[in-house]
Backbone as JSON, one array per atom type, in Angstrom:
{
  "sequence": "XXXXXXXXXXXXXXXXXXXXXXXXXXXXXXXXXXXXXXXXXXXXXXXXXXXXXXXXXXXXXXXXXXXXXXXXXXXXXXXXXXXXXXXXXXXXXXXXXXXXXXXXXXXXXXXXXXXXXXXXXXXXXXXXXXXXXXXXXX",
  "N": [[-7.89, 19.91, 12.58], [-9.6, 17.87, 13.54], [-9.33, 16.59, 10.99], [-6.98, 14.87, 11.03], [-7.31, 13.6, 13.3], [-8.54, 11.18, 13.29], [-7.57, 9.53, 11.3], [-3.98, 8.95, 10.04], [-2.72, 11.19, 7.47], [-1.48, 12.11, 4.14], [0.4, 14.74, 3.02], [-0.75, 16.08, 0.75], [-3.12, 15.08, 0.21], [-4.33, 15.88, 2.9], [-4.6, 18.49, 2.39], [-6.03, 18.58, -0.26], [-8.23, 17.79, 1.24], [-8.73, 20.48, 3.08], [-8.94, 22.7, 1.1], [-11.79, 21.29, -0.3], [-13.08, 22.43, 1.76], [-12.42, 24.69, 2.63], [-11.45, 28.66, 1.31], [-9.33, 29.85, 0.78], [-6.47, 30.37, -0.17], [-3.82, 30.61, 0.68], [-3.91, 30.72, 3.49], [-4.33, 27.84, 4.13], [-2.03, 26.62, 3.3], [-0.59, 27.6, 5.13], [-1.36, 26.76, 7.4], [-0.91, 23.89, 6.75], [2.36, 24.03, 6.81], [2.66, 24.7, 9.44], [1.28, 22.51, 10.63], [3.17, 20.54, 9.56], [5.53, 21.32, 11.09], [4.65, 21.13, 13.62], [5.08, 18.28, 13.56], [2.9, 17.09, 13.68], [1.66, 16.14, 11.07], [3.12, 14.19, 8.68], [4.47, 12.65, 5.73], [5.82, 10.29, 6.48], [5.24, 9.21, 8.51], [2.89, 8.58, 8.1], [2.82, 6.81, 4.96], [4.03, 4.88, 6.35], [1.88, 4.01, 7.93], [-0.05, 3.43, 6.15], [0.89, 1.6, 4.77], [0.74, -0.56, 6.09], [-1.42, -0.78, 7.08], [-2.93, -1.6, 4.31], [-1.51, -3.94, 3.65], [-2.2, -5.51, 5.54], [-4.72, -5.75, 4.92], [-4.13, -7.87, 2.65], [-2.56, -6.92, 0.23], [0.14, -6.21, -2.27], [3.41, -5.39, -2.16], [3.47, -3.94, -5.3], [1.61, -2.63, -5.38], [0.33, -1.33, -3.44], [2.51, 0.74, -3.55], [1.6, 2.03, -5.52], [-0.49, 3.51, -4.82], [0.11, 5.17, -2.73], [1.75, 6.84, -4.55], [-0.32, 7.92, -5.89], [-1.44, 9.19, -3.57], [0.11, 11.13, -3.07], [2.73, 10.98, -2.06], [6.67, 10.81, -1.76], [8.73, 9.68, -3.33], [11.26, 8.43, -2.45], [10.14, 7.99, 0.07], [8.63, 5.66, -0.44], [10.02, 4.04, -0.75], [11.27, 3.83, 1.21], [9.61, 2.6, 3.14], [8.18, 0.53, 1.32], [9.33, -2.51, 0.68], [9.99, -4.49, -1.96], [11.31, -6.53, -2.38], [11.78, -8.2, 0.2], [11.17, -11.03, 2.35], [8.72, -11.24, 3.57], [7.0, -10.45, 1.97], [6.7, -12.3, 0.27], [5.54, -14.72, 1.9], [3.62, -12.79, 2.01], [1.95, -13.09, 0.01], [1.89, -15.67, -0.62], [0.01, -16.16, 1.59], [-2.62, -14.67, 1.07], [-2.82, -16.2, -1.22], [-3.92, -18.76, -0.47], [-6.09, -17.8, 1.23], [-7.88, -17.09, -0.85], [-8.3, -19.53, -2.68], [-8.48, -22.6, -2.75], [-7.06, -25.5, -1.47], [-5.37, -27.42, -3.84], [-3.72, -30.32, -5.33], [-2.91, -30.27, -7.59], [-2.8, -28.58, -10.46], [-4.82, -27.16, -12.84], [-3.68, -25.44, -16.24], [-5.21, -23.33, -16.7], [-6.46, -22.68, -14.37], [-4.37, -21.84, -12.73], [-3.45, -19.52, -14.05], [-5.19, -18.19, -13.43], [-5.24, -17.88, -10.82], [-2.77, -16.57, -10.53], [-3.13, -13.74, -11.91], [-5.07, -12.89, -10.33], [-2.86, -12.56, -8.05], [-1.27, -10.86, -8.93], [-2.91, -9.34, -9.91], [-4.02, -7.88, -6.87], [-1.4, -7.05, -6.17], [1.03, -7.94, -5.99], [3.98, -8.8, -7.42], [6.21, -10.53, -9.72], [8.38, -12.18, -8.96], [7.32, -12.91, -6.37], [4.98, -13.99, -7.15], [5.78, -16.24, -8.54], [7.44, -17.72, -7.07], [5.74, -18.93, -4.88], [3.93, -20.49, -6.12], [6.35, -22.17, -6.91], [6.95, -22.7, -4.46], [4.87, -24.73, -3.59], [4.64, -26.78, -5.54], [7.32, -28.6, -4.59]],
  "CA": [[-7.39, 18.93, 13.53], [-10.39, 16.72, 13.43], [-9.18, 15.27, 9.95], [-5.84, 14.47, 11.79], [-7.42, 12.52, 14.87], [-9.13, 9.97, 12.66], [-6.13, 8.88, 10.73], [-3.08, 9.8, 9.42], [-3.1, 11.72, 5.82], [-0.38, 12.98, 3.52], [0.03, 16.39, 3.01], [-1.46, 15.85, -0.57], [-4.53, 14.44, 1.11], [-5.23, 16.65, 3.54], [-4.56, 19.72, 1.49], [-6.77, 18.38, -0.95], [-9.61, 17.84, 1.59], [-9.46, 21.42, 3.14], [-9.58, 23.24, -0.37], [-12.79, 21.87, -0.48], [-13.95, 22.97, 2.74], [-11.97, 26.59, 2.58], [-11.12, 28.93, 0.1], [-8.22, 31.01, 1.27], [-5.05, 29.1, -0.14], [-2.47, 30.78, 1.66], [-4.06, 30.14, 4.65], [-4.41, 27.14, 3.83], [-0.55, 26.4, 2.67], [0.57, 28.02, 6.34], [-2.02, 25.63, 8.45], [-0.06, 22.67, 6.67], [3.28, 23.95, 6.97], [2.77, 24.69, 10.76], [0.99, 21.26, 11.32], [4.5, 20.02, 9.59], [6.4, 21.98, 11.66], [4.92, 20.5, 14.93], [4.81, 17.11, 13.58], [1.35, 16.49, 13.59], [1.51, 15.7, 9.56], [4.06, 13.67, 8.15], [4.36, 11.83, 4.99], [6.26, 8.88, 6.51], [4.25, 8.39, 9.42], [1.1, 8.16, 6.85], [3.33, 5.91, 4.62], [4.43, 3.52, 7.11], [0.24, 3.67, 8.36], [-1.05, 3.43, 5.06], [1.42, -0.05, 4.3], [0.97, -1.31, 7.77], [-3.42, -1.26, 6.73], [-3.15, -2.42, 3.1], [-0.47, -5.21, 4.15], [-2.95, -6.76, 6.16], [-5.86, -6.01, 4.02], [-3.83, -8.69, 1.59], [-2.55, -6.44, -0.57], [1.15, -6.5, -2.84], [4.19, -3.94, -2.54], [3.47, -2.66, -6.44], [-0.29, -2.09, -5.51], [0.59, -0.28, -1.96], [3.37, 1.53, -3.77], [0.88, 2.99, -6.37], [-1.64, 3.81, -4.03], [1.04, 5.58, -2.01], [2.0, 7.7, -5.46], [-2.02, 9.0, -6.14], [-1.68, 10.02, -2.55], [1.45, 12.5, -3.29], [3.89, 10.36, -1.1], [7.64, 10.99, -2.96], [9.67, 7.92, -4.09], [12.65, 8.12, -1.41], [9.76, 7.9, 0.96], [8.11, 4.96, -0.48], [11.09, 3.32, -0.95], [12.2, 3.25, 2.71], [8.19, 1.69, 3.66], [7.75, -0.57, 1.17], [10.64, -2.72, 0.03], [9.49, -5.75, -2.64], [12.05, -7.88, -2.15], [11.93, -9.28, 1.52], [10.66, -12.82, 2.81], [7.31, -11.05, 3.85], [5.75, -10.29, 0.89], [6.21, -14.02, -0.28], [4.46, -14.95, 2.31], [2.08, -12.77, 2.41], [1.03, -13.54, -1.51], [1.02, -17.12, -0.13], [-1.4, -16.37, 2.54], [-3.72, -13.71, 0.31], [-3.29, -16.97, -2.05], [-4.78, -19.66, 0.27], [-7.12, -17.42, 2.09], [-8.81, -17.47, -2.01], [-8.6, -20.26, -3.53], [-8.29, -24.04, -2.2], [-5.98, -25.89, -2.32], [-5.36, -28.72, -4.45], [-2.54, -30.31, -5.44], [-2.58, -30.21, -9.14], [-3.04, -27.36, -11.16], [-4.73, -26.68, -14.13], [-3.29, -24.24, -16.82], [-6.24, -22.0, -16.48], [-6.59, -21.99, -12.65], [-2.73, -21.54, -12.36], [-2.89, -18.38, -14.81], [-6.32, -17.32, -12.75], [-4.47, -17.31, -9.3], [-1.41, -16.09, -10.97], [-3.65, -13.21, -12.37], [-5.06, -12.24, -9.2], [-1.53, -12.25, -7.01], [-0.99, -9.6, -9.78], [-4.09, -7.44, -9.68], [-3.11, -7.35, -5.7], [-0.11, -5.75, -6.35], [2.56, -9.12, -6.13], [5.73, -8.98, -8.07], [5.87, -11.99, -10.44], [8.9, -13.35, -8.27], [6.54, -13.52, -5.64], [4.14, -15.05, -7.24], [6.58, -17.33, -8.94], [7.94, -18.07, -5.66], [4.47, -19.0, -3.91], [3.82, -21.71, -6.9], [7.09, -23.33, -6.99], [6.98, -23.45, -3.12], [4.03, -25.35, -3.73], [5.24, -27.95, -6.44], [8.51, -28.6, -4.1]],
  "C": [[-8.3, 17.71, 13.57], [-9.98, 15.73, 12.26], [-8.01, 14.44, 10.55], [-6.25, 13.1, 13.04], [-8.24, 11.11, 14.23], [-8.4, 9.41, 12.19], [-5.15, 9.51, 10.32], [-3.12, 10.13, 7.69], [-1.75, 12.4, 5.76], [-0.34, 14.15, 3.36], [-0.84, 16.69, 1.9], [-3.1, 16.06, -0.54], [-5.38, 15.33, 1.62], [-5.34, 18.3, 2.81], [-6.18, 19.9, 0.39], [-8.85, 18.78, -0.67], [-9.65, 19.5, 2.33], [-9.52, 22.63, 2.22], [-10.98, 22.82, -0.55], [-13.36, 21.97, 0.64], [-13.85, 24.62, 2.96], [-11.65, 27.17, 1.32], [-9.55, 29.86, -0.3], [-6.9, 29.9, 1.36], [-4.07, 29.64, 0.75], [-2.61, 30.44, 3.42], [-4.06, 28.49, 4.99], [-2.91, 26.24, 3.93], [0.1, 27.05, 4.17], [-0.15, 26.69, 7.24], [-1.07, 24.06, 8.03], [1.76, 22.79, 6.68], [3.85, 24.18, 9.05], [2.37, 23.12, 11.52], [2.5, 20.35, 10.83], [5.25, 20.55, 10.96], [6.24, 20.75, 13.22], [4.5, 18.94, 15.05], [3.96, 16.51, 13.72], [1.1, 16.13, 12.18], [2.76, 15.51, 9.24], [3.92, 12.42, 7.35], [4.82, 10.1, 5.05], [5.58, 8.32, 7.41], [2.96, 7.8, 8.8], [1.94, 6.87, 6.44], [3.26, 4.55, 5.4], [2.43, 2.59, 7.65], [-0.35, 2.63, 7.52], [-0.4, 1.72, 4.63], [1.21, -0.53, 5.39], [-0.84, -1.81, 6.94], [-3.51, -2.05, 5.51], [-2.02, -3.92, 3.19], [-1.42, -6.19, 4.83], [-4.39, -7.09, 5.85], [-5.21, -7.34, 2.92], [-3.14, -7.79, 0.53], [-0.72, -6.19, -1.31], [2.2, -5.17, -2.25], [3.71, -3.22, -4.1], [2.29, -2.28, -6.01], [0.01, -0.67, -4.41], [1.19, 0.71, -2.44], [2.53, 3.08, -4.72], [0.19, 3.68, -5.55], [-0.94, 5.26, -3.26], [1.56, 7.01, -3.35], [1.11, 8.67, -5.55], [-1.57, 9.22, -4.94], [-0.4, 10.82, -1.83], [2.62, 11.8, -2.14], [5.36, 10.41, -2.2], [8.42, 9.62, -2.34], [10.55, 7.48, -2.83], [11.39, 7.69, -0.2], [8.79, 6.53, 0.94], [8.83, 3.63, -0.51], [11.5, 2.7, 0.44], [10.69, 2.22, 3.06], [8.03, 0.52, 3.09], [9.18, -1.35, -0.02], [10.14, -4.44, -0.14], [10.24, -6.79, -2.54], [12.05, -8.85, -0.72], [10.81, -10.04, 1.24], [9.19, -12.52, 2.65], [6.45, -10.66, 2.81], [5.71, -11.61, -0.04], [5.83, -14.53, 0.75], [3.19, -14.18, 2.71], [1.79, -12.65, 0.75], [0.72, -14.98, -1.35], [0.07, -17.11, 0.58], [-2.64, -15.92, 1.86], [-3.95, -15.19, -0.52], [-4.73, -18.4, -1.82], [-5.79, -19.59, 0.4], [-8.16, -17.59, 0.27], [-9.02, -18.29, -2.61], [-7.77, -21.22, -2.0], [-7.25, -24.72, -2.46], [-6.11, -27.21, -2.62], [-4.28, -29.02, -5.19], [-2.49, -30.44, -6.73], [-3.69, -29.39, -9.67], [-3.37, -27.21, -12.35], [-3.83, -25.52, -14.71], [-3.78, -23.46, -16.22], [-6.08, -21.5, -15.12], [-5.43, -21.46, -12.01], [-2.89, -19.9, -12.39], [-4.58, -17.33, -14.15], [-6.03, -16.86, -11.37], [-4.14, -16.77, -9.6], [-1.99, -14.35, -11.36], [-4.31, -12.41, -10.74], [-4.49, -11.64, -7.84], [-1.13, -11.07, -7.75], [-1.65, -8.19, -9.63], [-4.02, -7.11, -7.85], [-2.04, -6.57, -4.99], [1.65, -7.12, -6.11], [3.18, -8.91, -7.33], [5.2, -10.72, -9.01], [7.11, -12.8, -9.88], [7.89, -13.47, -7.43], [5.62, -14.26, -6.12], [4.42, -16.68, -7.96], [6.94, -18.79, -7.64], [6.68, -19.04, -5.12], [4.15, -20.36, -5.0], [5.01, -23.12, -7.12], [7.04, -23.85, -5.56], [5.93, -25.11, -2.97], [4.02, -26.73, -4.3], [6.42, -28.97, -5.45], [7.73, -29.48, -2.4]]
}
């Protein structure tokens, strides 16, 4: 229960962490199907957590989505949390963009394809980051 009151964790997660604190799997495999049971562990409540924190750390739908994979979350459930196409993730690759670099109104190649390069390793979509440059030009 203590890992529970600090944040929310996937079942993946927390499974993971008390294997190495215990050794007795079946006990193990009932403690997480009873903490399902009474809704104290749930993969969407994590989900929705886990994109709610990296969303405002700056961070993309593909990045969140991966992140969300390593930590055993299944597809239908990542799907409903994080959805690449709305308004808000072009602006928030415009804001992550600002908050790093300056702005100036004409763009080298290089510095274009060095933003452009880091809206990427963030986890932005290349419409978004398309998006966030032509806004810019316009």
């Amino acid at each position: 229960m203590d890992l529970l009151a600090r944040r929310e964790h996937s079942r993946q997660e927390l499974r993971r962490k008390l294997y190495q604190r215990f050794s007795d799997t079946d006990v193990i495999e009932q403690v997480l199907e009873k903490l399902i049971d009474d809704q104290l562990l749930s993969d969407a409540r994590f989900a929705e957590s886990y994109t709610s924190m990296r969303r405002k750390a700056g961070f993309g739908p593909v990045r969140i989505s991966a992140e969300l994979r390593e930590r055993g979350v299944s597809e239908s459930i990542i799907a409903r949390h994080v959805e690449p196409n709305t308004a808000q993730w072009y602006r928030q690759a415009a804001l992550v963009r600002a908050k790093k670099f300056s702005e100036s109104t004409e763009l080298s190649t290089e510095e274009r394809a060095k933003q452009s390069r880091f809206l990427q390793y963030r986890g932005f979509t290349y419409e978004h980051i398309a998006q966030v440059f032509n806004n810019e030009e316009t």
